[in-house]
mmCIF file with all atom_site columns, C-alpha atoms in Angstrom:
data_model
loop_
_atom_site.group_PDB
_atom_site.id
_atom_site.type_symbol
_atom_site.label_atom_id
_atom_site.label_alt_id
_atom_site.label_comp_id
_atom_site.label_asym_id
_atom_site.label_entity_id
_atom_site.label_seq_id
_atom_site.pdbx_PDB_ins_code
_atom_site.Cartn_x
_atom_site.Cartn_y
_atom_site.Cartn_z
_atom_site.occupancy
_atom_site.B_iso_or_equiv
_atom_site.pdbx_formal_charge
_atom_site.auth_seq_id
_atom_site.auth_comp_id
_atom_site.auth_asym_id
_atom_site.auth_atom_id
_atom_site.pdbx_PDB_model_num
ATOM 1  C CA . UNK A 1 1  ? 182.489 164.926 206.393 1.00 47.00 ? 1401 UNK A CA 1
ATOM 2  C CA . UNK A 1 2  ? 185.413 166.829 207.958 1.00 48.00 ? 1402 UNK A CA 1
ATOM 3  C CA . UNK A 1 3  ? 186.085 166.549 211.376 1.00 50.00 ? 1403 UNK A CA 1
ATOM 4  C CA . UNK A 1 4  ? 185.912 169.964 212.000 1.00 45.00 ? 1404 UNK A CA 1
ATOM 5  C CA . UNK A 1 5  ? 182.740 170.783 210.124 1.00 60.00 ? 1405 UNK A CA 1
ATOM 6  C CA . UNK A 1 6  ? 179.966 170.266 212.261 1.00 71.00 ? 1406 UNK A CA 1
ATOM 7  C CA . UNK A 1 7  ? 178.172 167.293 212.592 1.00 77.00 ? 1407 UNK A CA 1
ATOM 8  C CA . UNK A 1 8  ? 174.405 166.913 211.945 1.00 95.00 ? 1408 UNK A CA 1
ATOM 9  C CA . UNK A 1 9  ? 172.539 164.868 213.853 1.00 97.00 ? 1409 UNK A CA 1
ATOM 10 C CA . UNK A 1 10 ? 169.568 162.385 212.703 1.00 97.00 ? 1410 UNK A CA 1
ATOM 11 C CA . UNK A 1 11 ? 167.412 160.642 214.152 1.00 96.00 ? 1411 UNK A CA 1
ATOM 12 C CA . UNK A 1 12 ? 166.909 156.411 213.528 1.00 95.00 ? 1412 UNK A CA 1
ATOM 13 C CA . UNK A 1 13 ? 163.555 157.457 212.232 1.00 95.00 ? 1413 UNK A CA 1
ATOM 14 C CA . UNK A 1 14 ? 164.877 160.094 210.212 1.00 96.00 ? 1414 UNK A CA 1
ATOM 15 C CA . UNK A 1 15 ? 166.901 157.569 208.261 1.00 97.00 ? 1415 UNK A CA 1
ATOM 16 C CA . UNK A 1 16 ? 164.492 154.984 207.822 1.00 96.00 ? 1416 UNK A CA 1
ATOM 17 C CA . UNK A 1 17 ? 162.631 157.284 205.688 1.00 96.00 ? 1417 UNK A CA 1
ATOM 18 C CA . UNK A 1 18 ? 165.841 157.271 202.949 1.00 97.00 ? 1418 UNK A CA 1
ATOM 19 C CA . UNK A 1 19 ? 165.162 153.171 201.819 1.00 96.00 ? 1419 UNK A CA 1
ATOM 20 C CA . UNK A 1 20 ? 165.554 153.541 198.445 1.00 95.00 ? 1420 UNK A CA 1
ATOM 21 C CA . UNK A 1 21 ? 167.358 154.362 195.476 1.00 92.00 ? 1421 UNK A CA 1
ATOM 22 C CA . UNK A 1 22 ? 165.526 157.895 195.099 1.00 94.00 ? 1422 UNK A CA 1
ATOM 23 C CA . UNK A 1 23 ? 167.226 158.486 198.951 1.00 96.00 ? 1423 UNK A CA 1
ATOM 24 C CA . UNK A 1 24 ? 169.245 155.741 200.210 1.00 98.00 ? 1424 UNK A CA 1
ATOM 25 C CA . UNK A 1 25 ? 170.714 156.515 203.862 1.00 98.00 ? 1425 UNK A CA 1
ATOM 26 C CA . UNK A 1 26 ? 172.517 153.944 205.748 1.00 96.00 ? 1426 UNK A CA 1
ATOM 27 C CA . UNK A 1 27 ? 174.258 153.860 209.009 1.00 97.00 ? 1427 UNK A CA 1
ATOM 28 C CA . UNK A 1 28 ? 177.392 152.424 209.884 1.00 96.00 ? 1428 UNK A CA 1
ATOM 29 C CA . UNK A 1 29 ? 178.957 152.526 212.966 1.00 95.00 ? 1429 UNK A CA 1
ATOM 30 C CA . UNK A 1 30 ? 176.610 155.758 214.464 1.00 96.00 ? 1430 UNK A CA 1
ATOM 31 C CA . UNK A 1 31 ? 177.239 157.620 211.419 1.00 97.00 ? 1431 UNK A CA 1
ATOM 32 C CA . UNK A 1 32 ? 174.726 158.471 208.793 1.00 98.00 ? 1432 UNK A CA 1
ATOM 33 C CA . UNK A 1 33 ? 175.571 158.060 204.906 1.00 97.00 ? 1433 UNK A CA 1
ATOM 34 C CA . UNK A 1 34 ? 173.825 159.458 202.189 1.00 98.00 ? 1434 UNK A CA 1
ATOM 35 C CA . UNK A 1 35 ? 174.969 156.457 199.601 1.00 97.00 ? 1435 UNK A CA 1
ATOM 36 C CA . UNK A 1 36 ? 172.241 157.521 196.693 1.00 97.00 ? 1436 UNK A CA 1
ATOM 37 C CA . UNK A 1 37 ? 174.913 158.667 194.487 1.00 96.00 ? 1437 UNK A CA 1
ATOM 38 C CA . UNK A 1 38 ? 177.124 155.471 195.429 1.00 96.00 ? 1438 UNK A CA 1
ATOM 39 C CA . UNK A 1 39 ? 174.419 153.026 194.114 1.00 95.00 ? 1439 UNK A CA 1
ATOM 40 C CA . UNK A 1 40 ? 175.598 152.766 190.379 1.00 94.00 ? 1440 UNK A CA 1
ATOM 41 C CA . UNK A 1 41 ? 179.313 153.142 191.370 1.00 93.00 ? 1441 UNK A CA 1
ATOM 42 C CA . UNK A 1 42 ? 179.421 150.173 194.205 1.00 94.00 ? 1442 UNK A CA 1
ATOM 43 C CA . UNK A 1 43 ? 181.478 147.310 193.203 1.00 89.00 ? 1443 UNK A CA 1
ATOM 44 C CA . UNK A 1 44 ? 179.195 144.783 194.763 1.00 89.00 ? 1444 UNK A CA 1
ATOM 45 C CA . UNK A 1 45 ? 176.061 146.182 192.811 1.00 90.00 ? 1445 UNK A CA 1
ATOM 46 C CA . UNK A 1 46 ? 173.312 148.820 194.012 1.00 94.00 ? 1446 UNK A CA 1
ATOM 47 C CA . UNK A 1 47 ? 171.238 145.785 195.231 1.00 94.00 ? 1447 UNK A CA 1
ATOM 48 C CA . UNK A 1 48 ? 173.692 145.235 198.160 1.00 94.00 ? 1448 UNK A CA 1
ATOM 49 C CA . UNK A 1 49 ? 173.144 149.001 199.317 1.00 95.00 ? 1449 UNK A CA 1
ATOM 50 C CA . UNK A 1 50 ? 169.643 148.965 198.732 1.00 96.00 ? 1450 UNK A CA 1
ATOM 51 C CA . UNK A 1 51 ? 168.852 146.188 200.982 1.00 96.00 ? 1451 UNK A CA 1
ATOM 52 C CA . UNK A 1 52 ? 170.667 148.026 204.103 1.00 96.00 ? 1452 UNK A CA 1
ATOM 53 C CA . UNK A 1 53 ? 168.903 151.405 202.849 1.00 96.00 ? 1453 UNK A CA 1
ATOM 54 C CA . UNK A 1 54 ? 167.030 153.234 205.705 1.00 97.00 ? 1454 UNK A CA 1
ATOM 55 C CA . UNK A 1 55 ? 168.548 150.928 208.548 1.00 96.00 ? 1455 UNK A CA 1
ATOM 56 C CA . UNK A 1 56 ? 172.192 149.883 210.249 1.00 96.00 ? 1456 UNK A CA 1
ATOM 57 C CA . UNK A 1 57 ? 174.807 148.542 207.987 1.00 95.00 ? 1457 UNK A CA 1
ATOM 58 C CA . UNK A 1 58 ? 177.586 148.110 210.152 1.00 95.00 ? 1458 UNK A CA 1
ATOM 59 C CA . UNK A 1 59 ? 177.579 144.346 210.854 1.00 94.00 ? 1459 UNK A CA 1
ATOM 60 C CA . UNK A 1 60 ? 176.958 144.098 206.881 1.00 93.00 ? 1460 UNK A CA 1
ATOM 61 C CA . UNK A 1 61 ? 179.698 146.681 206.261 1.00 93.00 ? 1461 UNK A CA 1
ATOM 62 C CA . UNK A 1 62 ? 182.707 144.682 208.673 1.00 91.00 ? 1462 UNK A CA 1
ATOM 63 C CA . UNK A 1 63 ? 181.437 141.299 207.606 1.00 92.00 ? 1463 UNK A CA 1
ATOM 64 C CA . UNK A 1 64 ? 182.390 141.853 203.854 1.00 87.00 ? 1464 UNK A CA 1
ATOM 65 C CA . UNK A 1 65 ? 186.179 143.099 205.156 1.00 84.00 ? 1465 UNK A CA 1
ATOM 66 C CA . UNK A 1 66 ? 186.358 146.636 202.858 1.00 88.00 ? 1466 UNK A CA 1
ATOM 67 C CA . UNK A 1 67 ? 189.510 148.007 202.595 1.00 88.00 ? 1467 UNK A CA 1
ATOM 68 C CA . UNK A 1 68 ? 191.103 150.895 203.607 1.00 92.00 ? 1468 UNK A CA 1
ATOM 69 C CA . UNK A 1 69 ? 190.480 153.185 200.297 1.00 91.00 ? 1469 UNK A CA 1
ATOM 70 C CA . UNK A 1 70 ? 187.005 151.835 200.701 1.00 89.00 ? 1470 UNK A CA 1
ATOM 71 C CA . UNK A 1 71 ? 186.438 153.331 203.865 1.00 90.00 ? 1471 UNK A CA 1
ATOM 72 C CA . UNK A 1 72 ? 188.056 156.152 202.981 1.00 93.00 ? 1472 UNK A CA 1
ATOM 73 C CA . UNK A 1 73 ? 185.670 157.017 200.332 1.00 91.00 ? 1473 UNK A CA 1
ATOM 74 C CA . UNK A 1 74 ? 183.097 156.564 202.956 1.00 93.00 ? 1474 UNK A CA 1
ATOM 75 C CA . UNK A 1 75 ? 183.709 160.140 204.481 1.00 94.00 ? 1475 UNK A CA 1
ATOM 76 C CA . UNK A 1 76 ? 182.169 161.343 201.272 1.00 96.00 ? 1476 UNK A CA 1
ATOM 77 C CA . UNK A 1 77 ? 179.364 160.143 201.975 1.00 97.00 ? 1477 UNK A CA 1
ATOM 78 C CA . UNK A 1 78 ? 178.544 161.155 205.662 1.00 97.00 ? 1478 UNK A CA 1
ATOM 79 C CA . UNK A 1 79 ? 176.346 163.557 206.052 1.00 97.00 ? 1479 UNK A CA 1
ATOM 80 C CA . UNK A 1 80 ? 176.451 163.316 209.860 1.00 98.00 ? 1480 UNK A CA 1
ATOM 81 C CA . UNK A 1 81 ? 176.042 161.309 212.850 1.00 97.00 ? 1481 UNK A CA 1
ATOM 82 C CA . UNK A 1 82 ? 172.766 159.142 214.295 1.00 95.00 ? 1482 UNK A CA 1
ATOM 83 C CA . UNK A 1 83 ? 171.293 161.165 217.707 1.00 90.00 ? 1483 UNK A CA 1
ATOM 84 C CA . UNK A 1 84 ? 171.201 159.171 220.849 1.00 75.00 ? 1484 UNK A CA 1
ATOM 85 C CA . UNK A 1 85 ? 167.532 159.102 221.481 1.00 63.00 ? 1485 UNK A CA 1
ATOM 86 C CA . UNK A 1 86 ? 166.549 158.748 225.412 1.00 53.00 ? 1486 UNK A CA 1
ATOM 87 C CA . UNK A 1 87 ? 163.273 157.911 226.728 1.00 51.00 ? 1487 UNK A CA 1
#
């Protein structure tokens, strides 16, 4: 997503609805990723994705160490950014 496109916003709910490989969402870092095309293309396997689908990958996401033309290719993917929800 370019940074001057505008940004959609999701809910946490919203995402946790996209947990599998018919609509796999993740989150990483605040932003929401729509990875279902990714799944057959990720070098560590679909499974990997899958398992994060619907919920917060970031911790998952630094812990592995991607590189920079990894996250790079990430921007493909984002189809916008998680909504702060107050109550």
């Amino acid at each position: 997503m370019a940074d001057n496109e505008d940004k959609k916003l999701y809910t946490f709910d919203e995402v946790k609805n996209h947990n599998k490989a018919g609509g796999c969402w993740l989150v990483i870092h605040n932003k929401v990723f729509d990875v279902t095309k990714f799944l057959d293309e990720h070098p560590g396997g679909e499974e990997v994705l899958l398992e994060q689908a619907g919920g917060d990958a970031s911790e998952s996401f630094e812990d592995v160490g991607h590189s920079s033309d990894a996250r790079e290719l990430m921007n493909e993917y984002c189809i916008g950014e998680l909504r702060e929800v107050s109550f």
